[in-house]
Short mmCIF file of C-alpha atoms and ligand atoms in Angstrom, two decimals:
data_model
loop_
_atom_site.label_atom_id
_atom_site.label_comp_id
_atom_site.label_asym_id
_atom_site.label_seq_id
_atom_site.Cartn_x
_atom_site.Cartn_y
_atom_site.Cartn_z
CA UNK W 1 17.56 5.86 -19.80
CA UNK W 2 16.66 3.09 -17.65
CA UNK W 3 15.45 4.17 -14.52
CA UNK W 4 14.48 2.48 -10.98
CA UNK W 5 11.58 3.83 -9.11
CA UNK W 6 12.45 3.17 -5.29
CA UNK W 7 9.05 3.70 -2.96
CA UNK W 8 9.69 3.00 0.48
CA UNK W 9 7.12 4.01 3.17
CA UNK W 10 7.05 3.42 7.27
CA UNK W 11 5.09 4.79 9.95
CA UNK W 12 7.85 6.44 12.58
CA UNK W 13 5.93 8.07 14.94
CA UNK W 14 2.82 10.61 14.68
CA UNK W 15 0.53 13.37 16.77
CA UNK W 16 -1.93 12.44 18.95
CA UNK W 17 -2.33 8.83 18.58
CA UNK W 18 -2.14 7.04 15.35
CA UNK W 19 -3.10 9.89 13.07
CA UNK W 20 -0.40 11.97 11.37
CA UNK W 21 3.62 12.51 11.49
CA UNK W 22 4.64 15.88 12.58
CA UNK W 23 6.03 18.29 10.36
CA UNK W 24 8.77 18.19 11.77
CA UNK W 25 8.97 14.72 11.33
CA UNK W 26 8.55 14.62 7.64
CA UNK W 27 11.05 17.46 6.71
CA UNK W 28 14.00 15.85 8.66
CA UNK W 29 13.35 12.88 6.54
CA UNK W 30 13.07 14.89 3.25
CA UNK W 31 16.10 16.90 4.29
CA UNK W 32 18.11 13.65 4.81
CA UNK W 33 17.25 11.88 1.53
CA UNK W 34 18.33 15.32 -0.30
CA UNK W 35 21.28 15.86 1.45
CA UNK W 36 22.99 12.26 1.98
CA UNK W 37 20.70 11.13 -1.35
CA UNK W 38 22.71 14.24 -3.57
CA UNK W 39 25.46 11.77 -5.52
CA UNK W 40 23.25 8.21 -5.26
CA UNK W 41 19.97 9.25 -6.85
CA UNK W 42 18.61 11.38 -9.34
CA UNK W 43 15.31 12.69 -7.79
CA UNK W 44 13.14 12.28 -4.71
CA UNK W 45 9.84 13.19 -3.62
CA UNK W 46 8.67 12.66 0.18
CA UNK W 47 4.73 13.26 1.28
CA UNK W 48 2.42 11.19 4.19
CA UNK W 49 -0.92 9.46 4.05
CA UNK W 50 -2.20 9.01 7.79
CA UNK W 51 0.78 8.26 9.55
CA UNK W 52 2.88 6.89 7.48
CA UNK W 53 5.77 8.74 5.59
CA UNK W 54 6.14 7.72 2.07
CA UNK W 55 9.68 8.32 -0.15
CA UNK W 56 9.74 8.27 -3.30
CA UNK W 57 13.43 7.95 -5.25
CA UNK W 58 14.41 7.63 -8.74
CA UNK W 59 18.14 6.01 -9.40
CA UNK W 60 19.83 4.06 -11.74
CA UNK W 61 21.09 1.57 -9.35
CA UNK W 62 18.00 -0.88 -9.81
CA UNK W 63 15.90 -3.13 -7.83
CA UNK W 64 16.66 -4.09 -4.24
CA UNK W 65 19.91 -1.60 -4.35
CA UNK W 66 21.63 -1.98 -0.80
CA UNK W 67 22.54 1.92 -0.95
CA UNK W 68 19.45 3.31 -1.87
CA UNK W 69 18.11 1.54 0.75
CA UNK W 70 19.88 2.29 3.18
CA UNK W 71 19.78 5.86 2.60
CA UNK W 72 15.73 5.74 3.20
CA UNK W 73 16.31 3.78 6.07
CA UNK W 74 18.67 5.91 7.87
CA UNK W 75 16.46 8.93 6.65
CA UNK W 76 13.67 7.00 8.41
CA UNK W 77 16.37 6.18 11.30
CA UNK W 78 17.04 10.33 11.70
CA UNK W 79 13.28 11.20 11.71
CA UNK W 80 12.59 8.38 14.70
CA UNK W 81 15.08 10.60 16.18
CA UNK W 82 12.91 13.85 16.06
CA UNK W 83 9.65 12.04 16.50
CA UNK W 84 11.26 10.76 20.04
CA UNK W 85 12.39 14.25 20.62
CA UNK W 86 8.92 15.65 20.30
CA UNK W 87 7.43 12.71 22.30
CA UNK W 88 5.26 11.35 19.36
CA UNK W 89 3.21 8.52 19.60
CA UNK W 90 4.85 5.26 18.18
CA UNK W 91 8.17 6.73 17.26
CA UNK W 92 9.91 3.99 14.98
CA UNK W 93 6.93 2.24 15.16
CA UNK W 94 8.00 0.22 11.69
CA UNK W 95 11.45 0.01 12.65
CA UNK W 96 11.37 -3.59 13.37
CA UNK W 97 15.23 -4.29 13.20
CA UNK W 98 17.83 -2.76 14.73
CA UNK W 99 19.79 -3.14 12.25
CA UNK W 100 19.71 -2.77 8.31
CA UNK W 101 21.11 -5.36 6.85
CA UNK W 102 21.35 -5.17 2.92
CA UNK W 103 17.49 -4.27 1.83
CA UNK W 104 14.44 -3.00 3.80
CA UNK W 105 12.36 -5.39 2.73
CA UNK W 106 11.75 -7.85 5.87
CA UNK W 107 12.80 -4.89 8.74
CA UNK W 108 9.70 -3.41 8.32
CA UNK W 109 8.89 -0.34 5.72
CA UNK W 110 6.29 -1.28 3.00
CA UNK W 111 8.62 -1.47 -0.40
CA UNK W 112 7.36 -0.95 -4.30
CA UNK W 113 10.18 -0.84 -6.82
CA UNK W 114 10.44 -0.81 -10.33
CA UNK W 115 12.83 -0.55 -12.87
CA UNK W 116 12.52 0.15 -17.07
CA UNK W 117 13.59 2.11 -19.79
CA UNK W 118 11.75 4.94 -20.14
CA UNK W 119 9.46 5.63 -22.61
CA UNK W 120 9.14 8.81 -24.57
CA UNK W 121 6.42 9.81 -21.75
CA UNK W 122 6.50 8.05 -18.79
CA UNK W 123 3.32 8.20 -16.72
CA UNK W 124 3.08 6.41 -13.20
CA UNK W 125 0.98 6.67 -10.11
CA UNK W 126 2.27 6.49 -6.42
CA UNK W 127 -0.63 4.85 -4.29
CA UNK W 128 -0.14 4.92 -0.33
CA UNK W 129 -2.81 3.53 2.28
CA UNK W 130 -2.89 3.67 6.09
CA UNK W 131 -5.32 1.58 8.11
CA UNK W 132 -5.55 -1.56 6.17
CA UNK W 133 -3.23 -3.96 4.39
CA UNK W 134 -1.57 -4.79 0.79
CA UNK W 135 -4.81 -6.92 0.06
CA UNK W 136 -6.73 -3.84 -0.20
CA UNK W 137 -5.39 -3.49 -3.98
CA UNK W 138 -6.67 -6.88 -4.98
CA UNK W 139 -10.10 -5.92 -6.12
CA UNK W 140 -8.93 -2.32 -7.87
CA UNK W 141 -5.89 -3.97 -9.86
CA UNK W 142 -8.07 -6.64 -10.95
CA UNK W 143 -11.01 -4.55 -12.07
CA UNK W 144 -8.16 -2.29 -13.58
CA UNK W 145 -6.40 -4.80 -15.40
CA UNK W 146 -8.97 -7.47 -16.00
CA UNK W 147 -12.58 -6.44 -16.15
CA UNK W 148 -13.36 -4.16 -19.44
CA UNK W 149 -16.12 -2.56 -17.31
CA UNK W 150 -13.30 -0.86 -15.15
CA UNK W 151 -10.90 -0.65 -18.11
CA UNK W 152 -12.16 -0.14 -21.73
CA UNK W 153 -8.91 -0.20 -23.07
CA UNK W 154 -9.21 -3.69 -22.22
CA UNK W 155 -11.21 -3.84 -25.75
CA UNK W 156 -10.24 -0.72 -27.15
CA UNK W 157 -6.43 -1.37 -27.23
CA UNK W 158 -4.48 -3.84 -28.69
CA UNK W 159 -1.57 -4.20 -26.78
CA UNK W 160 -4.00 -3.61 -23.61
CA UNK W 161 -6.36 -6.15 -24.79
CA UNK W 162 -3.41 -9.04 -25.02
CA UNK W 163 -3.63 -9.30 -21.09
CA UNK W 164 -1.56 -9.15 -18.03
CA UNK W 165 0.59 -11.63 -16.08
CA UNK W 166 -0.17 -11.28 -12.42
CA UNK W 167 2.49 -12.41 -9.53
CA UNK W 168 0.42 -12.91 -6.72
CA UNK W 169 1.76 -14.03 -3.52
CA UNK W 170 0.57 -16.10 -0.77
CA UNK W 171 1.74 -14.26 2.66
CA UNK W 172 0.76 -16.34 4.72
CA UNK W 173 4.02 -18.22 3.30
CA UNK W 174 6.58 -16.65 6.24
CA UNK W 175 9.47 -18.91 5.08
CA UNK W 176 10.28 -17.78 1.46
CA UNK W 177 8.23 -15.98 -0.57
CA UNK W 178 6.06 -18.14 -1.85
CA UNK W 179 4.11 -17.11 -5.53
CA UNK W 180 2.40 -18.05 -8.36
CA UNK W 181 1.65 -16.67 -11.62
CA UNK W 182 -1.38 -16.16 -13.45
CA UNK W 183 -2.22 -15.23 -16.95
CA UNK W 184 -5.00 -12.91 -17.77
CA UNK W 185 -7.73 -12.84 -19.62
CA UNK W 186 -7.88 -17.06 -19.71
CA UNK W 187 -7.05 -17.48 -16.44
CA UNK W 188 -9.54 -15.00 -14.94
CA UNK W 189 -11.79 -17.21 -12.69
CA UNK W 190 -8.65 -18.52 -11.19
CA UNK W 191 -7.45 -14.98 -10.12
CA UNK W 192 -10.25 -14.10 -8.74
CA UNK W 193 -10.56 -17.15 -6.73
CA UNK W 194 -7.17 -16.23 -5.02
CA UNK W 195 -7.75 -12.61 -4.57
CA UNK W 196 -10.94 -12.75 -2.74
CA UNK W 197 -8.88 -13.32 0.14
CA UNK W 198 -7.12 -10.19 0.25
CA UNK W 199 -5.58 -11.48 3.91
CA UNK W 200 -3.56 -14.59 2.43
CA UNK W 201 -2.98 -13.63 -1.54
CA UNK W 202 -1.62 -10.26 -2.39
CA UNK W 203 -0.61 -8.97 -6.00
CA UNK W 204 2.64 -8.65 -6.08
CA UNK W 205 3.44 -7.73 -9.67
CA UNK W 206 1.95 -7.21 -12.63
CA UNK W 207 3.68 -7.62 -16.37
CA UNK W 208 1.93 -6.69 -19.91
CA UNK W 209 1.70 -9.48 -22.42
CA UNK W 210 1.72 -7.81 -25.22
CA UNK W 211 5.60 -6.35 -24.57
CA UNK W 212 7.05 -7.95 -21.06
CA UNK W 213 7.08 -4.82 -19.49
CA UNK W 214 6.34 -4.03 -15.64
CA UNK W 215 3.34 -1.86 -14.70
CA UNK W 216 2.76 -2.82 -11.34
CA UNK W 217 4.84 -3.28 -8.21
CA UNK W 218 3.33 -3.45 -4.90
CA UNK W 219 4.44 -3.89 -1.42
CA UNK W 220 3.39 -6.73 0.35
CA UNK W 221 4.85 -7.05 4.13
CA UNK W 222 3.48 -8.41 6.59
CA UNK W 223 4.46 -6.54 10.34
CA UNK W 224 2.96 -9.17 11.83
CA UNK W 225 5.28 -11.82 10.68
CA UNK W 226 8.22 -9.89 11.24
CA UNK W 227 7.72 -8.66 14.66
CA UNK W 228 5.59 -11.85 15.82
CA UNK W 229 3.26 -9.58 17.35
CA UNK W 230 0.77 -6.70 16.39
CA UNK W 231 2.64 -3.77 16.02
CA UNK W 232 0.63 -1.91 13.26
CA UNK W 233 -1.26 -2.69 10.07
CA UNK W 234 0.64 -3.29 7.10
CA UNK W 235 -0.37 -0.18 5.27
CA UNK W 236 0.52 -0.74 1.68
CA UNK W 237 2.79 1.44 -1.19
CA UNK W 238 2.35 0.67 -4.91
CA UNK W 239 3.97 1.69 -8.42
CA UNK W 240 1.95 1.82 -11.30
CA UNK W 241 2.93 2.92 -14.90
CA UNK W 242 -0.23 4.22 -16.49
CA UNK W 243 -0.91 4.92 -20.44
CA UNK W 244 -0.07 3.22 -24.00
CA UNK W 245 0.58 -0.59 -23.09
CA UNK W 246 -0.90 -0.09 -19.67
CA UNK W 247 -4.56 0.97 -18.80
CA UNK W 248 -5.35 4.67 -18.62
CA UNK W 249 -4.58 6.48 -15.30
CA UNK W 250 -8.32 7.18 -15.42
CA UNK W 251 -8.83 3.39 -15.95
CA UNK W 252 -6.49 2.64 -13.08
CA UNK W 253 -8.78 5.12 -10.65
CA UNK W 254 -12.08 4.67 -11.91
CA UNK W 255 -12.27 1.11 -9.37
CA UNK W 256 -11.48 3.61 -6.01
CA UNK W 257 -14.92 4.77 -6.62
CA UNK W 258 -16.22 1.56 -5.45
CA UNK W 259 -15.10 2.20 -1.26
CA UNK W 260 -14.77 -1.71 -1.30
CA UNK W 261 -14.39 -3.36 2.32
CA UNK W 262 -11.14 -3.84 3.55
CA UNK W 263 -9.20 -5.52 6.62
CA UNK W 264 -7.74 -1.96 9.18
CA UNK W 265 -9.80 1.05 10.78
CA UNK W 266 -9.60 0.47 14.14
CA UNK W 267 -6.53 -1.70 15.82
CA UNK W 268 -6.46 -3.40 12.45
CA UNK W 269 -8.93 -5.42 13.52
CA UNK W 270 -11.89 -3.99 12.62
CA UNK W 271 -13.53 -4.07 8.52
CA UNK W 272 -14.06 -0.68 6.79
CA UNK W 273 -14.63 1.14 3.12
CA UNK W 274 -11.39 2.00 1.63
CA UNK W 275 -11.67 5.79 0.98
CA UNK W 276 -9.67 7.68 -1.67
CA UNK W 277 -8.43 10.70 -0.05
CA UNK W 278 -6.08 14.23 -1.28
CA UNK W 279 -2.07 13.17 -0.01
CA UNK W 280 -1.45 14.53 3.13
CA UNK W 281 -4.77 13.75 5.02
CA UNK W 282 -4.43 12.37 8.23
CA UNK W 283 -7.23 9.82 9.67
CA UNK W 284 -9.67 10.45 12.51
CA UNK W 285 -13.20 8.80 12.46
CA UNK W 286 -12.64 5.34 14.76
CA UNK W 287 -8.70 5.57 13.89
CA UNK W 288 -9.51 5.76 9.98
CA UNK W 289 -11.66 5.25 7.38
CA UNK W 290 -8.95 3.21 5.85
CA UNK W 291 -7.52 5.87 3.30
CA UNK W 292 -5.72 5.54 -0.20
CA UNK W 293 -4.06 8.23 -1.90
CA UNK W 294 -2.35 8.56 -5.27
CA UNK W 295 -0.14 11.23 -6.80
CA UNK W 296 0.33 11.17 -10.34
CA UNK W 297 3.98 11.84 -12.27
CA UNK W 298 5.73 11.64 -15.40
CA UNK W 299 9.46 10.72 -14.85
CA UNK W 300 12.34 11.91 -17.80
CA UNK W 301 15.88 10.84 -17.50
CA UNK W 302 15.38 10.31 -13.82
CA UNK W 303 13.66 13.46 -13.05
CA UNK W 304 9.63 13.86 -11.59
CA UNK W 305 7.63 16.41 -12.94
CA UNK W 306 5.44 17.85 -9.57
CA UNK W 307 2.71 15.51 -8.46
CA UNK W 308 -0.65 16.00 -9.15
CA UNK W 309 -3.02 14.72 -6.64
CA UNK W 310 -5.13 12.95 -8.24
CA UNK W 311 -8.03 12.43 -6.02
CA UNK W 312 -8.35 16.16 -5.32
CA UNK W 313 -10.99 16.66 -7.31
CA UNK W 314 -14.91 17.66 -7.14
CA UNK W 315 -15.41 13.80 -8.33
CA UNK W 316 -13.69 12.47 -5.52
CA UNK W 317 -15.64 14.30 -3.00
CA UNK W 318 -19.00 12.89 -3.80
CA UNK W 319 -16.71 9.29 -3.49
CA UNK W 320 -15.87 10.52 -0.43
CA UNK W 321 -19.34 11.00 1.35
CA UNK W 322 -20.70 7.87 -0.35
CA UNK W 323 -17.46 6.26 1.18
CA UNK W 324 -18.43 7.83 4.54
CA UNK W 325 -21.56 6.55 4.53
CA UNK W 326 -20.81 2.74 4.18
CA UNK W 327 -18.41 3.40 7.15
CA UNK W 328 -21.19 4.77 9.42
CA UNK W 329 -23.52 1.82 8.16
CA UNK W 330 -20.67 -1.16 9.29
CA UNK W 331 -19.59 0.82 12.99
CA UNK W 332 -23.23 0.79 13.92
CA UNK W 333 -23.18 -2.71 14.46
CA UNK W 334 -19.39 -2.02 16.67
CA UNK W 335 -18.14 -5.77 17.13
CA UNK W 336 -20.92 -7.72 15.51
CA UNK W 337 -20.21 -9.99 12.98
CA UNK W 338 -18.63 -8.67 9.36
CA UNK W 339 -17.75 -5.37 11.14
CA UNK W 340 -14.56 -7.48 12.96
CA UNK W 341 -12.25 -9.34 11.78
CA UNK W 342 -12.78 -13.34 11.96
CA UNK W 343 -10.66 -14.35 15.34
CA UNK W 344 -7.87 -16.13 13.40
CA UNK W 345 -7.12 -12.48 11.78
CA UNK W 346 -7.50 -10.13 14.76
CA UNK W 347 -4.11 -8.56 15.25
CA UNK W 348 -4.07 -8.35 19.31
CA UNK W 349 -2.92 -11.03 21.01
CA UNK W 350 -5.18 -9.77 24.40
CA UNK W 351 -8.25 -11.23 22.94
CA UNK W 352 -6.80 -14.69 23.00
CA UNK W 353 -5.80 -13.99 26.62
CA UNK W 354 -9.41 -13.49 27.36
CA UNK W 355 -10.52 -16.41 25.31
CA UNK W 356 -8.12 -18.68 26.74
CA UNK W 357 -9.71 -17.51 30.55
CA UNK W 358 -13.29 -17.97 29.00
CA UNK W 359 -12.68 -21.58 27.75
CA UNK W 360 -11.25 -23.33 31.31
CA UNK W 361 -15.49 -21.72 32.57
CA UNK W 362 -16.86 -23.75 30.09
CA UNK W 363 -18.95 -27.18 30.57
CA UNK W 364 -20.81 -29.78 29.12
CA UNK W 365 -24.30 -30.29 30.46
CA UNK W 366 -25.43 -34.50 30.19
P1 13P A 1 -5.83 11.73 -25.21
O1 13P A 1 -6.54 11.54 -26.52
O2 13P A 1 -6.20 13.02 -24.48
O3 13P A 1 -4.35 11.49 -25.31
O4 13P A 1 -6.38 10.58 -24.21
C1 13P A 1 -6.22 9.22 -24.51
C2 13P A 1 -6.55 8.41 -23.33
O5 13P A 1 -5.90 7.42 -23.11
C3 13P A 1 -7.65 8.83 -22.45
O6 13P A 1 -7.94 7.86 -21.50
P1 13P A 2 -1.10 2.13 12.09
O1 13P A 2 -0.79 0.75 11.58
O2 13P A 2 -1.47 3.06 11.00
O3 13P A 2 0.00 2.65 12.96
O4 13P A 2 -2.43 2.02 12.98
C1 13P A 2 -2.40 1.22 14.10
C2 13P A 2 -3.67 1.23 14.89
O5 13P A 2 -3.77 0.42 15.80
C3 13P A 2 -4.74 2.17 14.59
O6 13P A 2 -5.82 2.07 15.49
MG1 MG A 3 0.83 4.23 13.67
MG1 MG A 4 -0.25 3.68 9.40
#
């Protein structure tokens, strides 16, 4: 069968500051999707990382599908309605538009999406973040995909070892979508050049070489561009098929291990270790770490097995301190230097207020 995997996530409102949706919240949603979802889709799964609710559908409809859409959306719509209800904080918070208009990519949710024939076994991973942005993949996909100290099936597998073609996009772009791709392993050096700046070039896509096929679809909005002012961090959803042509889910988590720096924590202004935490934890140290989580599920004929959480696991704990520790080491220096983003980046416009009053002080001495 060939399937779509729809993964649409938004941040509508949540308890006590920026930290989780009620559950309240999260079952109106879920209720919604099952109930107007029952003749559209074939299966749906809805959980939350921080405060952002993530759904996850499976459909036959394919890519950008104006009705699967706008089921989410309105699902998302309904549970603004409760989180208003129950006074949370932000309610709709990534409900730019008032109106959906055809796809919600561009009115705010983060969107992954894609579509194949199955496989005998179908494998894939759901990844959601809160507190950073879609950047904050770059280094694991590329150390996944590219780098056979991450990924020995990069030498160990044939099909593996033919390479990936990456769709990376530059986001700064806010016209059209504006993209290039590379070609892995040759092109290597010029990847990495691009995704260093996980603010400006974002993997989009990736494809195998060895058979065409899609492994990796990730979200890459940008609030900021759509609103025109800081309204939340971009806090990023990705697809990826794991196994056979693809690396290993192991080979796909092994990079999380790292706690690499990202852009978020704080006002998304501020830079922090990217820790890998169980679905369903909420943040709390300086409005984060930034947090990833990942369920893993095998998909047949449009149905998901039950996730299995797959950093809930002694492993992941000892990540978890180490994690903790690099963010204690970059807050003790607060606003100094690396710990804050570069001014150009920092997503509140008050600073530039300041800035602005600072500058007409200033003088020349002869
Ligand atoms: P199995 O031999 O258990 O199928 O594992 C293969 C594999 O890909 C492990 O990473
Ligand atoms: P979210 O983007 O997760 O809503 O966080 C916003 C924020 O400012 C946290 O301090
Ligand atoms: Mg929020
Ligand atoms: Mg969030």
């Amino acid at each position: 069968m060939k399937v779509t995997l729809t993964a649409i996530k938004a941040d509508i409102g949540s308890i006590g500051g920026h930290l989780v949706p009620s559950s309240d919240v999260i079952a109106r949603v879920e209720e919604f999707i099952a109930e107007r979802g029952k003749d559209l889709i074939c299966d749906h799964f809805t959980g939350h990382t921080g405060d952002d609710i993530a759904v996850l559908v499976t459909h036959e409809r394919g890519p950008g599908d104006e009705d699967v859409h706008r089921l989410v959306w309105e699902a998302f719509k309904s549970g603004t309605e409760v989180a208003k209800n129950q006074g949370l904080y932000g309610a709709g918070q990534d409900l730019l538009k008032d109106a959906f208009s055809g796809n919600v990519r561009g009115l705010g949710p983060a969107v992954a999406e894609l579509c194949f024939e199955e496989r005998e076994n179908e494998p894939f991973l759901l990844f959601t973040a809160d507190k950073t942005e879609p950047g904050a993949y770059n280094l694991p996909l590329y150390l996944a995909f590219v780098d056979p100290m991450y990924s020995s099936g990069l030498i160990l597998s044939p099909t593996v070892g033919q390479g990936f073609a990456f769709t990376v996009m530059d986001v700064s772009c806010t016209k059209k979508d504006r993209i290039v791709e590379i070609c892995t392993p040759e092109e290597a050096y010029d990847l990495a050049a691009l995704l260093r700046d996980n603010g400006r070039f974002v993997v989009e896509s990736i494809r195998s070489r060895a058979t065409g096929e899609e492994a990796v679809s990730c979200g890459t909005t940008r609030l900021r561009n759509i609103a025109g002012k800081y309204v939340g961090k971009d806090d990023p959803i990705m697809l990826v098929r794991t196994q056979k042509n693809f690396p290993a889910t192991g080979e796909i988590l092994a990079p999380f291990e790292i706690g690499h720096f990202v852009a978020g924590f704080m006002r998304g202004s501020h830079i922090g270790p990217l820790m890998p935490v169980k679905m369903g934890s909420g943040v709390s140290f300086f409005d984060g770490p930034p947090i990833v989580s990942s369920l893993a599920f095998c998909v047949h004929d449009g149905k998901l097995t039950e996730p299995t959480d797959v950093f809930d696991h002694p492993y992941w704990d000892w990540v978890r301190n180490k994690v903790a520790e690099k963010a204690h080491n970059i807050r003790e220096q607060g606003f100094s230097g690396a710990a804050m983003l570069p001014y150009a980046d920092l997503e509140y416009g008050g600073i530039k207020v300041r800035m602005q009053a600072l500058e007409e002080r200033f003088c020349t001495r002869n």
